[in-house]
Amino acid sequence: MASHNQAPSAGASRVAPVLPCLLLGLCLTLLPGPLRAAPPADLPALTALEAKGAATAGLIVDLERGKVLAAHAPDRALIPASVVKLATAGRALEAWGPGWRFTTSLLRRGALKEGTLSGDLVLRGGGDASITDEDLWRMARSLAQRGLKEVTGGVIVDEGLFGRIACNVADRCDAEARSENAYDAPLSATPVDYNSLALTVVADAEEGQAAQLLLEPYDLPDVAVEGSVTTADGPTQLSLERVSQGAQNNLLVSGSLPPGKTLTLYRSLAEPAHYAGTLFRAFLEQAGIRIDGAVAVSEQPVAGAEPLLDYQGAELARAIDLMLTYSNNLQADTLALDLQRRLQPDQPPSLAAAGRLLEAHVAGAADGSAFPAPAGAPAPRLADGSGLDPADRLTARQLVQLLEQGYRRTETFPSLLGALTVPANGPQTTLPAPGGAGASAADGNWNRRIMVKTGGLGVPVSVTSLAGYFRFKDGGWGAFAFLVNGAPDRPISRADAFSAMRRDLSRHWKR
């Protein structure tokens, strides 16, 4: 980085400032030129990845002293992947606060008399991505405790908050028909279990026997399980694909599992609102409430419905904790849509519009920053709230400014910090430094002194990103951001990218 101090012009004399002190007998030593601030260190391990075709960027700062410690191309705009969720989390905490809870509503369309609802029961989604099947069970139990015994109509799932959200990336579009993953779940205003299906495979105690295949939490008419798994010695070899036609989800399973082992696999589902209604109906019937009609989905707010009860989900701080820890795309993009509905209630919901709001939030983090960007630096570009869209672009400086802003907001900083991952304790397998007898002190610092969000994509290029906070050995606070984008057909492994980041950060535990 260039120094803020200006060097003298080539023709400027250095004699004149010194002459008065010579005449007074006060000058003992002539200093060679004006004092200049030392430039920040570079990031050699990160930079070395560029010899393999990668585009990289990084920035390490001391938050308390407002000092740049190391930098490499901090204003290069790269694909950020899931570190975008830092912007989503920060903006949500700013908008609602850690204790906010979204509300899912139950309403009736028809008269309710002596435990019989002569009409439809409406499940109105509130954009709460923290809702699980346990929450649906609680809602059903609450209705039963209030005396509801029969619904002569059906269950209507009200998706009016968002309407139908079009798929925004190839993975989500492809997943409308089939998927072998959970991260590509479609968006809805009434998500349940992150709009995914869970299949638990329970191996037999004896080799050669068939394993049990258990759909969680219930067998449902919308979901069919096809295939079998054999109990067999050796490594686990399981294949699970979800294939859908309309609201019907078929799970195609095969493979083997060692004796006595149990494993749960998750896959995204199609038509999640219809699935939510079907699952809710099952819980209602389990609670003793008879439902005479079918499940239906309305993409417009259901008119003429009267309230029965409101159900509040998890606190926002808890939802953000889960979103960042497990990098849940559905939670992040749902939260982005929630923000757009709050800030632009008259605009049609879309991830593109939500992304523009998050762009403004990222740009706003530069106001008053101790680490300002130079003139002409690229603006943030965000098309979603999760980082799943490869059109997203952020710089390392923008990420550090977001972290700086989060650090300065004392009312929400504990919730943000608590949602980040410490490598020694987190679910990531490639992030922690190697342990054991050969582990260095630097590796131990990495495993215990950083609190981070990771990011990763495989297409159109490999992406590994890391951003978060770290503690100096004297207890002070720093922040950093690293971005590594591979070249087409020249991917950079996550292990190699994290190793480079670890080596560069290890030079800055002391200040």
Coordinates of C-alpha atoms in Angstrom, one line a residue:
M1 CA 0.0 0.0 0.0
A2 CA 1.2 3.5 -0.7
S3 CA 2.2 5.6 2.3
H4 CA 0.0 8.6 3.2
N5 CA 3.2 10.7 3.6
Q6 CA 4.3 12.5 0.5
A7 CA 7.9 12.3 -0.7
P8 CA 9.6 15.6 -1.5
S9 CA 10.0 16.5 -5.2
A10 CA 13.2 15.8 -6.9
G11 CA 14.3 19.4 -6.8
A12 CA 13.5 20.2 -3.2
S13 CA 16.4 21.1 -1.0
R14 CA 17.1 19.1 2.2
V15 CA 19.5 21.7 3.5
A16 CA 17.1 24.5 4.4
P17 CA 15.2 22.6 7.2
V18 CA 18.6 21.6 8.8
L19 CA 20.3 25.0 8.7
P20 CA 18.6 26.6 11.7
C21 CA 19.4 23.8 14.0
L22 CA 23.0 23.8 12.9
L23 CA 23.3 27.4 13.7
L24 CA 21.9 26.8 17.2
G25 CA 24.2 23.9 17.8
L26 CA 21.3 21.5 18.3
C27 CA 21.7 19.1 15.5
L28 CA 23.9 16.1 16.2
T29 CA 22.8 13.9 13.4
L30 CA 21.4 14.6 9.9
L31 CA 18.5 12.2 9.3
P32 CA 18.4 10.9 5.7
G33 CA 15.1 12.1 4.3
P34 CA 11.6 12.4 5.7
L35 CA 10.2 9.6 7.9
R36 CA 7.9 7.2 6.0
A37 CA 5.4 4.7 7.4
A38 CA 6.5 1.1 6.8
P39 CA 4.4 -0.6 4.1
P40 CA 2.3 -3.6 5.2
A41 CA 3.8 -7.0 4.7
D42 CA 2.7 -9.1 1.7
L43 CA 1.1 -12.5 1.8
P44 CA 3.7 -14.8 0.2
A45 CA 2.0 -18.1 0.6
L46 CA -1.3 -16.8 -0.8
T47 CA 0.6 -15.1 -3.7
A48 CA 2.4 -18.3 -4.5
L49 CA -0.9 -19.9 -5.5
E50 CA -1.0 -17.6 -8.5
A51 CA 1.8 -19.6 -10.1
K52 CA -0.9 -22.4 -10.2
G53 CA -3.3 -20.1 -12.1
A54 CA -5.2 -18.8 -9.1
A55 CA -6.5 -15.3 -8.6
T56 CA -6.0 -14.4 -4.9
A57 CA -6.6 -11.5 -2.5
G58 CA -6.1 -11.0 1.2
L59 CA -6.0 -8.4 3.9
I60 CA -5.0 -8.7 7.6
V61 CA -5.7 -5.8 10.0
D62 CA -5.4 -4.7 13.6
L63 CA -8.9 -3.6 14.5
E64 CA -7.9 -1.7 17.7
R65 CA -5.1 0.3 16.2
G66 CA -6.6 0.7 12.7
K67 CA -3.5 -0.7 11.1
V68 CA -3.1 -2.8 8.0
L69 CA -0.7 -5.6 8.9
A70 CA -0.5 -7.4 5.5
A71 CA -2.2 -7.1 2.2
H72 CA -2.2 -8.6 -1.3
A73 CA -4.6 -7.3 -4.0
P74 CA -7.1 -6.3 -1.3
D75 CA -9.3 -4.5 -3.9
R76 CA -9.4 -7.3 -6.4
A77 CA -13.1 -8.4 -6.9
L78 CA -13.4 -12.2 -6.7
I79 CA -16.1 -14.8 -6.3
P80 CA -16.6 -14.9 -2.5
A81 CA -18.9 -18.0 -2.1
S82 CA -20.4 -18.4 1.4
V83 CA -18.5 -15.6 3.1
V84 CA -21.4 -13.5 1.6
K85 CA -23.4 -14.9 4.6
L86 CA -21.4 -12.4 6.8
A87 CA -23.2 -9.6 5.0
T88 CA -26.6 -11.3 5.4
A89 CA -26.0 -12.0 9.1
G90 CA -24.8 -8.4 9.8
R91 CA -27.7 -6.8 8.0
A92 CA -30.3 -9.0 9.7
L93 CA -28.9 -8.3 13.1
E94 CA -28.9 -4.6 12.3
A95 CA -32.6 -4.8 11.1
W96 CA -34.1 -6.9 13.9
G97 CA -31.6 -7.5 16.7
P98 CA -30.5 -10.9 18.2
G99 CA -33.8 -11.6 20.0
W100 CA -36.1 -11.3 17.0
R101 CA -38.4 -14.2 16.2
F102 CA -40.3 -14.7 12.9
T103 CA -43.9 -15.7 13.1
T104 CA -45.7 -18.5 11.4
S105 CA -49.5 -18.1 11.6
L106 CA -52.4 -20.6 11.8
L107 CA -55.7 -19.3 10.5
R108 CA -59.2 -20.6 9.7
R109 CA -61.3 -20.0 6.7
G110 CA -64.7 -21.0 7.9
A111 CA -66.7 -21.2 11.2
L112 CA -65.3 -22.9 14.2
K113 CA -67.9 -24.5 16.5
E114 CA -67.6 -27.2 19.2
G115 CA -64.2 -28.3 17.9
T116 CA -65.2 -28.5 14.2
L117 CA -63.8 -26.1 11.7
S118 CA -66.2 -26.0 8.8
G119 CA -63.7 -24.9 6.2
D120 CA -60.0 -24.9 5.7
L121 CA -57.0 -24.7 8.0
V122 CA -54.4 -22.2 6.8
L123 CA -50.7 -22.5 7.5
R124 CA -49.3 -19.1 6.6
G125 CA -45.5 -19.0 6.2
G126 CA -43.6 -16.2 7.8
G127 CA -40.3 -16.7 6.1
D128 CA -38.8 -18.5 9.1
A129 CA -36.1 -20.9 7.9
S130 CA -35.5 -22.1 11.5
I131 CA -38.8 -24.1 11.5
T132 CA -38.4 -27.8 11.9
D133 CA -40.8 -30.8 12.0
E134 CA -40.7 -30.4 15.8
D135 CA -42.2 -27.0 15.4
L136 CA -45.0 -28.3 13.2
W137 CA -45.6 -31.0 15.9
R138 CA -45.9 -28.2 18.5
M139 CA -48.3 -26.2 16.4
A140 CA -50.5 -29.3 15.9
R141 CA -50.5 -30.0 19.6
S142 CA -51.4 -26.4 20.4
L143 CA -54.5 -26.6 18.1
A144 CA -55.5 -29.9 19.8
Q145 CA -55.1 -28.4 23.2
R146 CA -57.4 -25.5 22.1
G147 CA -60.1 -28.1 21.3
L148 CA -59.8 -28.5 17.6
K149 CA -61.0 -31.9 16.6
E150 CA -62.0 -31.8 12.9
V151 CA -61.4 -29.8 9.8
T152 CA -64.1 -30.4 7.1
G153 CA -61.9 -28.7 4.5
G154 CA -58.2 -29.1 3.8
V155 CA -54.9 -27.7 4.8
I156 CA -53.9 -24.6 2.7
V157 CA -50.2 -23.6 2.8
D158 CA -50.1 -19.8 2.3
E159 CA -47.0 -18.8 0.4
G160 CA -48.2 -15.2 -0.1
L161 CA -45.2 -13.6 1.7
F162 CA -42.8 -14.5 -1.2
G163 CA -45.0 -16.1 -3.8
R164 CA -43.0 -18.5 -6.0
I165 CA -39.3 -17.6 -6.1
A166 CA -37.7 -18.6 -9.3
C167 CA -34.5 -20.7 -9.1
N168 CA -31.5 -18.4 -9.4
V169 CA -28.6 -20.7 -10.2
A170 CA -28.1 -23.9 -12.2
D171 CA -27.8 -26.1 -9.1
R172 CA -31.2 -25.0 -7.8
C173 CA -32.8 -25.2 -11.3
D174 CA -31.5 -28.7 -11.8
A175 CA -32.7 -29.7 -8.3
E176 CA -36.3 -29.1 -9.3
A177 CA -36.2 -32.4 -11.0
R178 CA -33.4 -34.3 -9.2
S179 CA -30.6 -33.9 -6.7
E180 CA -27.9 -35.7 -4.8
N181 CA -27.4 -32.8 -2.4
A182 CA -29.1 -30.7 0.3
Y183 CA -27.4 -27.3 -0.3
D184 CA -29.6 -26.7 -3.5
A185 CA -32.9 -26.7 -1.7
P186 CA -35.6 -24.5 -3.3
L187 CA -36.9 -21.4 -1.5
S188 CA -40.3 -21.0 0.1
A189 CA -42.1 -18.8 2.7
T190 CA -42.9 -21.9 4.7
P191 CA -39.7 -23.9 4.9
V192 CA -39.5 -26.9 7.1
D193 CA -36.3 -28.9 8.0
Y194 CA -34.4 -26.6 5.5
N195 CA -36.6 -27.9 2.7
S196 CA -34.8 -31.2 2.8
L197 CA -35.6 -34.9 3.3
A198 CA -33.9 -37.1 5.9
L199 CA -33.4 -40.8 5.3
T200 CA -31.8 -42.8 8.1
V201 CA -30.1 -46.0 7.1
V202 CA -29.7 -48.6 10.0
A203 CA -27.4 -51.5 9.2
D204 CA -28.2 -54.9 10.6
A205 CA -26.0 -56.6 13.2
E206 CA -25.2 -59.4 10.7
E207 CA -23.4 -59.1 7.4
G208 CA -25.6 -59.9 4.3
Q209 CA -28.8 -58.6 5.9
A210 CA -30.8 -55.7 4.5
A211 CA -30.5 -52.4 6.3
Q212 CA -33.6 -50.5 7.6
L213 CA -34.6 -47.4 5.6
L214 CA -36.4 -44.9 7.8
L215 CA -37.9 -41.7 6.4
E216 CA -37.7 -39.0 9.1
P217 CA -40.0 -38.1 10.8
Y218 CA -42.8 -40.0 9.1
D219 CA -43.6 -42.0 6.0
L220 CA -45.6 -39.6 3.8
P221 CA -47.6 -40.0 0.6
D222 CA -45.4 -37.3 -1.0
V223 CA -42.2 -39.3 -0.5
A224 CA -41.4 -42.8 -1.7
V225 CA -38.2 -44.7 -0.9
E226 CA -37.0 -47.1 -3.6
G227 CA -34.0 -49.5 -3.5
S228 CA -32.1 -51.2 -0.7
V229 CA -28.9 -51.1 1.3
T230 CA -27.0 -54.2 2.3
T231 CA -25.1 -54.8 5.5
A232 CA -21.5 -55.5 4.6
D233 CA -18.0 -55.3 6.1
G234 CA -15.8 -52.6 4.6
P235 CA -16.2 -48.9 4.0
T236 CA -19.6 -47.2 3.7
Q237 CA -20.8 -47.0 0.1
L238 CA -24.1 -45.3 -0.2
S239 CA -25.8 -43.6 -3.1
L240 CA -29.0 -41.5 -2.6
E241 CA -30.7 -39.5 -5.3
R242 CA -34.0 -37.6 -5.1
V243 CA -36.0 -37.7 -8.3
S244 CA -39.2 -35.6 -8.4
Q245 CA -42.3 -35.2 -10.5
G246 CA -44.5 -32.4 -9.3
A247 CA -44.9 -32.7 -5.6
Q248 CA -43.9 -36.4 -5.6
N249 CA -40.4 -37.0 -4.3
N250 CA -38.8 -40.4 -4.8
L251 CA -35.6 -41.3 -3.0
L252 CA -33.5 -43.8 -4.9
V253 CA -31.1 -45.5 -2.5
S254 CA -28.4 -48.2 -3.0
G255 CA -25.1 -49.4 -1.5
S256 CA -23.8 -51.0 1.7
L257 CA -23.2 -50.1 5.3
P258 CA -21.0 -51.9 7.9
P259 CA -22.8 -54.0 10.6
G260 CA -24.2 -52.0 13.4
K261 CA -23.7 -48.6 11.8
T262 CA -26.4 -45.9 11.4
L263 CA -26.2 -43.0 9.0
T264 CA -28.7 -40.2 8.1
L265 CA -28.5 -38.7 4.6
Y266 CA -30.2 -35.4 3.6
R267 CA -31.5 -34.4 0.1
S268 CA -33.3 -31.3 -1.0
L269 CA -36.9 -31.7 -2.0
A270 CA -39.2 -30.5 -4.7
E271 CA -42.4 -28.4 -4.1
P272 CA -41.4 -27.7 -0.4
A273 CA -44.7 -25.8 0.4
H274 CA -46.8 -28.9 -0.5
Y275 CA -44.4 -31.1 1.5
A276 CA -44.8 -28.7 4.5
G277 CA -48.6 -29.1 4.3
T278 CA -48.5 -32.8 4.0
L279 CA -46.2 -33.1 7.0
F280 CA -48.3 -30.7 9.0
R281 CA -51.4 -32.8 8.2
A282 CA -49.7 -35.9 9.5
F283 CA -48.9 -34.2 12.8
L284 CA -52.5 -32.9 13.0
E285 CA -53.9 -36.4 12.6
Q286 CA -51.4 -37.8 15.1
A287 CA -52.7 -35.1 17.6
G288 CA -56.2 -36.4 17.0
I289 CA -57.4 -33.8 14.6
R290 CA -59.3 -35.2 11.6
I291 CA -58.6 -33.5 8.2
D292 CA -61.3 -34.3 5.6
G293 CA -59.8 -32.4 2.6
A294 CA -56.6 -32.3 0.7
V295 CA -53.4 -30.3 1.0
A296 CA -53.2 -27.2 -1.3
V297 CA -50.8 -24.4 -1.8
S298 CA -51.7 -20.7 -2.4
E299 CA -49.0 -18.4 -3.9
Q300 CA -51.2 -15.4 -3.0
P301 CA -52.2 -14.5 0.6
V302 CA -55.4 -16.4 1.5
A303 CA -58.2 -14.0 1.8
G304 CA -60.9 -14.0 4.5
A305 CA -58.9 -16.1 7.0
E306 CA -59.3 -15.5 10.7
P307 CA -56.4 -16.0 13.1
L308 CA -56.2 -19.1 15.3
L309 CA -52.7 -18.8 16.8
D310 CA -49.2 -17.4 16.0
Y311 CA -46.1 -19.5 16.5
Q312 CA -42.7 -17.9 17.0
G313 CA -39.6 -19.7 15.9
A314 CA -36.0 -19.6 17.1
E315 CA -34.4 -16.3 18.1
L316 CA -32.5 -14.7 15.2
A317 CA -29.2 -15.1 17.0
R318 CA -29.7 -18.9 17.1
A319 CA -30.8 -19.0 13.5
I320 CA -27.7 -17.0 12.4
D321 CA -25.6 -19.4 14.5
L322 CA -26.9 -22.4 12.5
M323 CA -26.7 -20.5 9.2
L324 CA -23.0 -19.6 9.6
T325 CA -21.9 -22.8 11.3
Y326 CA -23.4 -25.1 8.7
S327 CA -23.3 -22.6 5.8
N328 CA -27.0 -23.2 5.2
N329 CA -27.9 -21.6 1.8
L330 CA -31.6 -21.9 2.3
Q331 CA -31.4 -20.0 5.6
A332 CA -29.3 -17.3 4.2
D333 CA -31.4 -16.7 1.0
T334 CA -34.6 -16.8 3.0
L335 CA -33.2 -14.2 5.4
A336 CA -32.2 -12.1 2.5
L337 CA -35.8 -12.3 1.1
D338 CA -37.1 -11.4 4.6
L339 CA -34.9 -8.3 4.6
Q340 CA -36.3 -7.3 1.2
R341 CA -39.9 -7.7 2.4
R342 CA -39.1 -5.6 5.4
L343 CA -37.2 -2.8 3.6
Q344 CA -39.1 -2.8 0.3
P345 CA -42.6 -4.1 1.2
D346 CA -44.1 -2.7 -2.1
Q347 CA -41.6 -4.5 -4.3
P348 CA -42.0 -8.1 -5.6
P349 CA -39.7 -10.5 -3.7
S350 CA -36.7 -11.7 -5.6
L351 CA -33.1 -12.7 -4.7
A352 CA -31.8 -10.2 -7.2
A353 CA -33.5 -7.3 -5.3
A354 CA -32.4 -8.8 -2.0
G355 CA -28.9 -8.9 -3.3
R356 CA -29.0 -5.2 -4.2
L357 CA -30.0 -4.4 -0.6
L358 CA -27.0 -6.4 0.7
E359 CA -24.7 -4.6 -1.8
A360 CA -25.8 -1.3 -0.2
H361 CA -25.0 -2.8 3.3
V362 CA -21.5 -3.8 2.2
A363 CA -20.9 -0.4 0.6
G364 CA -22.1 1.3 3.8
A365 CA -19.6 -0.6 5.9
A366 CA -16.9 1.5 4.2
D367 CA -18.3 4.7 5.9
G368 CA -15.9 5.6 8.7
S369 CA -13.7 2.6 8.1
A370 CA -10.1 2.8 9.3
F371 CA -9.2 0.8 6.1
P372 CA -10.7 2.9 3.2
A373 CA -10.5 1.7 -0.4
P374 CA -8.6 3.8 -3.0
A375 CA -10.5 5.8 -5.6
G376 CA -11.8 3.6 -8.4
A377 CA -12.1 0.4 -6.3
P378 CA -14.8 -2.0 -7.5
A379 CA -18.3 -1.9 -5.9
P380 CA -19.8 -5.0 -4.3
R381 CA -21.9 -7.2 -6.6
L382 CA -24.3 -9.6 -4.9
A383 CA -27.1 -11.6 -6.5
D384 CA -28.2 -13.5 -3.4
G385 CA -27.7 -13.8 0.3
S386 CA -25.9 -17.1 0.4
G387 CA -23.0 -16.8 -1.9
L388 CA -24.3 -19.7 -4.0
D389 CA -24.5 -17.5 -7.1
P390 CA -21.1 -17.4 -8.9
A391 CA -22.0 -13.9 -10.2
D392 CA -21.3 -12.5 -6.7
R393 CA -18.2 -10.4 -6.3
L394 CA -16.5 -9.0 -3.2
T395 CA -13.0 -7.8 -2.3
A396 CA -11.0 -8.7 0.7
R397 CA -11.2 -5.1 1.9
Q398 CA -15.0 -5.1 1.7
L399 CA -15.1 -8.3 3.8
V400 CA -12.7 -6.7 6.4
Q401 CA -14.9 -3.6 6.5
L402 CA -17.9 -5.7 7.2
L403 CA -16.0 -7.4 10.0
E404 CA -14.9 -4.0 11.3
Q405 CA -18.5 -2.8 11.3
G406 CA -19.6 -5.9 13.2
Y407 CA -16.9 -5.4 15.8
R408 CA -17.8 -1.8 16.4
R409 CA -21.5 -2.7 17.0
T410 CA -21.3 -3.8 20.6
E411 CA -25.0 -4.6 20.8
T412 CA -24.8 -7.3 18.2
F413 CA -21.1 -8.3 18.1
P414 CA -21.5 -11.1 20.6
S415 CA -24.2 -12.8 18.5
L416 CA -22.1 -12.4 15.3
L417 CA -18.9 -13.6 17.0
G418 CA -20.6 -16.6 18.6
A419 CA -21.9 -17.8 15.3
L420 CA -18.4 -18.0 13.8
T421 CA -16.4 -21.2 13.8
V422 CA -13.2 -21.8 15.8
P423 CA -11.4 -24.5 13.8
A424 CA -10.6 -26.7 16.9
N425 CA -14.3 -26.9 17.6
G426 CA -16.1 -26.7 14.3
P427 CA -17.6 -29.2 11.8
Q428 CA -15.1 -28.4 9.0
T429 CA -12.7 -31.2 8.1
T430 CA -10.1 -29.3 6.0
L431 CA -10.0 -26.0 8.0
P432 CA -8.2 -27.2 11.2
A433 CA -4.4 -27.3 11.1
P434 CA -2.9 -30.8 11.5
G435 CA -2.6 -31.8 15.1
G436 CA -0.6 -34.5 16.9
A437 CA 3.0 -34.6 18.0
G438 CA 4.3 -32.7 15.0
A439 CA 1.9 -29.7 15.3
S440 CA 3.6 -26.3 15.6
A441 CA 2.7 -23.5 17.9
A442 CA 1.5 -21.6 14.8
D443 CA -0.9 -24.4 14.0
G444 CA -2.2 -24.3 17.6
N445 CA -2.9 -20.6 17.3
W446 CA -4.7 -21.1 14.0
N447 CA -6.9 -23.8 15.6
R448 CA -7.8 -21.8 18.6
R449 CA -7.3 -18.0 17.9
I450 CA -9.4 -17.5 14.8
M451 CA -13.2 -17.2 14.6
V452 CA -14.3 -17.5 10.9
K453 CA -16.7 -18.1 8.1
T454 CA -15.6 -20.3 5.3
G455 CA -16.7 -20.3 1.7
G456 CA -16.4 -22.8 -1.2
L457 CA -17.6 -23.5 -4.7
G458 CA -16.6 -25.9 -7.4
V459 CA -18.0 -24.2 -10.5
P460 CA -17.4 -22.3 -12.7
V461 CA -14.0 -22.3 -10.9
S462 CA -12.8 -23.6 -7.6
V463 CA -13.4 -21.0 -4.8
T464 CA -12.0 -21.1 -1.3
S465 CA -12.6 -18.1 1.0
L466 CA -12.1 -17.4 4.6
A467 CA -13.0 -14.3 6.7
G468 CA -13.2 -13.6 10.4
Y469 CA -11.6 -12.4 13.5
F470 CA -8.4 -13.4 15.4
R471 CA -7.0 -12.7 18.8
F472 CA -3.4 -11.4 19.2
K473 CA -1.4 -13.0 21.9
D474 CA -1.9 -9.8 24.0
G475 CA -5.6 -10.3 23.8
G476 CA -6.3 -7.6 21.1
W477 CA -8.6 -8.1 18.1
G478 CA -7.7 -8.4 14.5
A479 CA -9.7 -9.2 11.3
F480 CA -8.8 -10.8 8.0
A481 CA -10.2 -12.0 4.7
F482 CA -8.7 -14.3 2.1
L483 CA -10.1 -15.2 -1.3
V484 CA -8.7 -17.8 -3.7
N485 CA -10.3 -18.4 -7.1
G486 CA -8.9 -21.1 -9.3
A487 CA -8.6 -21.0 -13.0
P488 CA -10.9 -23.0 -15.3
D489 CA -9.6 -26.6 -15.4
R490 CA -7.0 -25.6 -12.8
P491 CA -8.7 -26.0 -9.4
I492 CA -7.0 -25.1 -6.2
S493 CA -7.8 -27.6 -3.4
R494 CA -9.3 -26.3 -0.2
A495 CA -6.5 -28.0 1.7
D496 CA -3.9 -26.1 -0.3
A497 CA -5.8 -22.8 0.0
F498 CA -6.3 -23.1 3.8
S499 CA -2.6 -24.1 4.2
A500 CA -1.5 -20.9 2.5
M501 CA -3.8 -18.8 4.5
R502 CA -2.6 -20.4 7.7
R503 CA 1.0 -19.8 6.9
D504 CA 0.4 -16.1 6.1
L505 CA -1.7 -15.4 9.2
S506 CA 0.9 -17.2 11.4
R507 CA 3.2 -14.2 11.1
H508 CA 0.8 -11.9 12.9
W509 CA -0.1 -13.5 16.2
K510 CA 2.1 -10.9 18.0
R511 CA 1.9 -7.1 17.5

